[in-house]
PDB file of C-alpha atoms in Angstrom:
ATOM      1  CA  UNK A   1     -47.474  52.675  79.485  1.00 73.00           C
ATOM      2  CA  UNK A   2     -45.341  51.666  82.135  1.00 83.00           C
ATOM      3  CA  UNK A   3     -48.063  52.910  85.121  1.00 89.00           C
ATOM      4  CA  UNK A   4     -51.628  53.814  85.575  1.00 90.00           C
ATOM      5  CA  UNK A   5     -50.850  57.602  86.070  1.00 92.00           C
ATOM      6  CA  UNK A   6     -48.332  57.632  82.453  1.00 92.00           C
ATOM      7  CA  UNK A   7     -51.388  56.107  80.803  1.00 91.00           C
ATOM      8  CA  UNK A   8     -53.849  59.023  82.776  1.00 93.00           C
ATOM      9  CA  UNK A   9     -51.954  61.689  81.022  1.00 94.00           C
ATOM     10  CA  UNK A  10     -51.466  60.391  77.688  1.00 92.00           C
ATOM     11  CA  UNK A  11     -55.356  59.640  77.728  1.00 91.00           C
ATOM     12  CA  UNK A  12     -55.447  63.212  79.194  1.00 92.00           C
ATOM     13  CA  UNK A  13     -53.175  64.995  76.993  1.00 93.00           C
ATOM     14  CA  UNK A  14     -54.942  63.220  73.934  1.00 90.00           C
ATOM     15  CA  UNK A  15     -58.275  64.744  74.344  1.00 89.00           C
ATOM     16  CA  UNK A  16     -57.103  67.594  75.490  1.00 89.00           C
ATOM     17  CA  UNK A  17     -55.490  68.113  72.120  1.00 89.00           C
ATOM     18  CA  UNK A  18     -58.604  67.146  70.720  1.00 86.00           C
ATOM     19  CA  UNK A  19     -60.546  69.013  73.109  1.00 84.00           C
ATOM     20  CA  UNK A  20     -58.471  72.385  72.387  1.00 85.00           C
ATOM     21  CA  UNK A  21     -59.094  72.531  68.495  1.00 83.00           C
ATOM     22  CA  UNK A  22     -61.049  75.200  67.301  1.00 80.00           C
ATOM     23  CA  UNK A  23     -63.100  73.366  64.749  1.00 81.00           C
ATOM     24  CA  UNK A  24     -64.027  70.209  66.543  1.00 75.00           C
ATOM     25  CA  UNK A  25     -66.957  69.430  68.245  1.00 69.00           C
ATOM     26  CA  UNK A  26     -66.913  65.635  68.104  1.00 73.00           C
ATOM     27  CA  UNK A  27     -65.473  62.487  67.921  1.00 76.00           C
ATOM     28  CA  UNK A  28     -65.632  58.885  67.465  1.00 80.00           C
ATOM     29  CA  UNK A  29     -63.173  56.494  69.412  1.00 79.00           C
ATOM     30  CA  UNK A  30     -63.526  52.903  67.540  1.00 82.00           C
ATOM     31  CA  UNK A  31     -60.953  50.785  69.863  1.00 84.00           C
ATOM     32  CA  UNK A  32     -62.712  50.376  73.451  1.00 89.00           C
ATOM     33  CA  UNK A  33     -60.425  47.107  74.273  1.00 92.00           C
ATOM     34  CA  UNK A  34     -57.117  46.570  73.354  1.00 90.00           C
ATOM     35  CA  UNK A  35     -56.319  43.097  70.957  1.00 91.00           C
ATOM     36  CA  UNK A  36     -53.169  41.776  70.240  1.00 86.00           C
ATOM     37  CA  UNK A  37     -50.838  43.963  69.267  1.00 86.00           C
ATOM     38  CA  UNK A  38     -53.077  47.014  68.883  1.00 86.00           C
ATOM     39  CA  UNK A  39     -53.265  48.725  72.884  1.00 85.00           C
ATOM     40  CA  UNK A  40     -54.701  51.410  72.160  1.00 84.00           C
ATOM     41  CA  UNK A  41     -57.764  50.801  74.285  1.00 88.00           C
ATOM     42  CA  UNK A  42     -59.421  52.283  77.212  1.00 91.00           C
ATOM     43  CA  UNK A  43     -59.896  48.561  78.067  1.00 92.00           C
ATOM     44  CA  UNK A  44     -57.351  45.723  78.564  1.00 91.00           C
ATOM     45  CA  UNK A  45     -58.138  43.050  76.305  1.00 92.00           C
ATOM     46  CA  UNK A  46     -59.550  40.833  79.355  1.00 94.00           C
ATOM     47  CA  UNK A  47     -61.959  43.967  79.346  1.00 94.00           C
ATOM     48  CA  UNK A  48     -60.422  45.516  82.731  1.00 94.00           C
ATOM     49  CA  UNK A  49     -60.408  49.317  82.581  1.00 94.00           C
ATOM     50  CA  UNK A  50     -56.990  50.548  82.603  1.00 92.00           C
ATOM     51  CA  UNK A  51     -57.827  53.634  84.773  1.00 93.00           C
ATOM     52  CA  UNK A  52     -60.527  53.976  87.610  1.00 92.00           C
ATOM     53  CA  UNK A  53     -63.963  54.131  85.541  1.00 93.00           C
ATOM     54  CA  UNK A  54     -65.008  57.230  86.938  1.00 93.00           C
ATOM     55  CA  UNK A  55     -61.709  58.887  85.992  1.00 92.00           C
ATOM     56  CA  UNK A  56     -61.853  57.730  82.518  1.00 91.00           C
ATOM     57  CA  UNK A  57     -65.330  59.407  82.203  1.00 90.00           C
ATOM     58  CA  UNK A  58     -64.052  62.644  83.412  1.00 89.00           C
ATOM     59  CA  UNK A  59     -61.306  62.253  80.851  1.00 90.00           C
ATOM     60  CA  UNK A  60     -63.352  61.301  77.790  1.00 86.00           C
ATOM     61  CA  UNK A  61     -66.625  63.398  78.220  1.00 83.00           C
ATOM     62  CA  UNK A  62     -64.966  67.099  78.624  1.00 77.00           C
ATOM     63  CA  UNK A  63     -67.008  69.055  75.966  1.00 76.00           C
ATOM     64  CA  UNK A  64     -65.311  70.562  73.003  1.00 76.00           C
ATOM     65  CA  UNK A  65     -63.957  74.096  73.280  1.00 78.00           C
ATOM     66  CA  UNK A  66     -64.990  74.963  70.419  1.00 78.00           C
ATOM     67  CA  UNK A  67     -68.913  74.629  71.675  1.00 79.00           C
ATOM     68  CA  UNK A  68     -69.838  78.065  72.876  1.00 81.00           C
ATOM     69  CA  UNK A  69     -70.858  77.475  76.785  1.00 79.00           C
ATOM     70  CA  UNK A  70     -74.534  79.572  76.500  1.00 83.00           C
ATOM     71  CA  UNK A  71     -75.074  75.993  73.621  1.00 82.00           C
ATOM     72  CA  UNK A  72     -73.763  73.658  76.679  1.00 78.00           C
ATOM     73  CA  UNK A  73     -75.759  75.208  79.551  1.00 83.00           C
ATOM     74  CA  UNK A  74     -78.635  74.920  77.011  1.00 86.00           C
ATOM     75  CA  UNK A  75     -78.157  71.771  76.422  1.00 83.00           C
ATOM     76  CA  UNK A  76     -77.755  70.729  79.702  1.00 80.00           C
ATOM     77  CA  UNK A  77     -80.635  72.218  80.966  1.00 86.00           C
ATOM     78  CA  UNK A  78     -82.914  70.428  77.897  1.00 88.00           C
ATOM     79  CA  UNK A  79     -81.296  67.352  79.198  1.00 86.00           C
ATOM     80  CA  UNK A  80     -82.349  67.504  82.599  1.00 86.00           C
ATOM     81  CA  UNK A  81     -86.211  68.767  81.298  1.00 84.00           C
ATOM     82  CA  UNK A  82     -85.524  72.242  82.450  1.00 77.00           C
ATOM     83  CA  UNK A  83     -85.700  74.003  78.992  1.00 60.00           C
TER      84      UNK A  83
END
């Protein structure tokens, strides 16, 4: 990516595409830092995020759509010890 914001919305549009699928309700992302020739990292390879941290996290922890929201309020609420 030529810029910070063309990387934000290919990292965006990518989990929103995962995101968006009916059938999915997880994921594993196995490159944190890019090496070599493989940049497909959230991380440059001298480990330096390649957006704001805070806006990668908003990014990458979006739930699933296909999680009904009554299971995500539930779970949220066991989280915080209010279940």
């Amino acid at each position: 990516m030529e810029t910070a914001e063309d990387y934000e919305k290919l990292l965006g549009d990518l989990y929103s595409a995962l995101y968006d699928r009916p059938i999915l309700c997880g994921y594993c992302y196995t490159q944190l830092t890019d090496t070599m020739q493989e940049t497909n990292g959230l991380l440059d390879a001298a480990r330096k995020p390649k957006l704001d941290e805070a806006r990668i996290r908003a990014i990458i922890v979006d739930p699933a759509r296909s999680i009904p929201a009554e299971k995500l309020e539930q779970a949220r609420k066991k989280a915080q010890g209010q279940a």
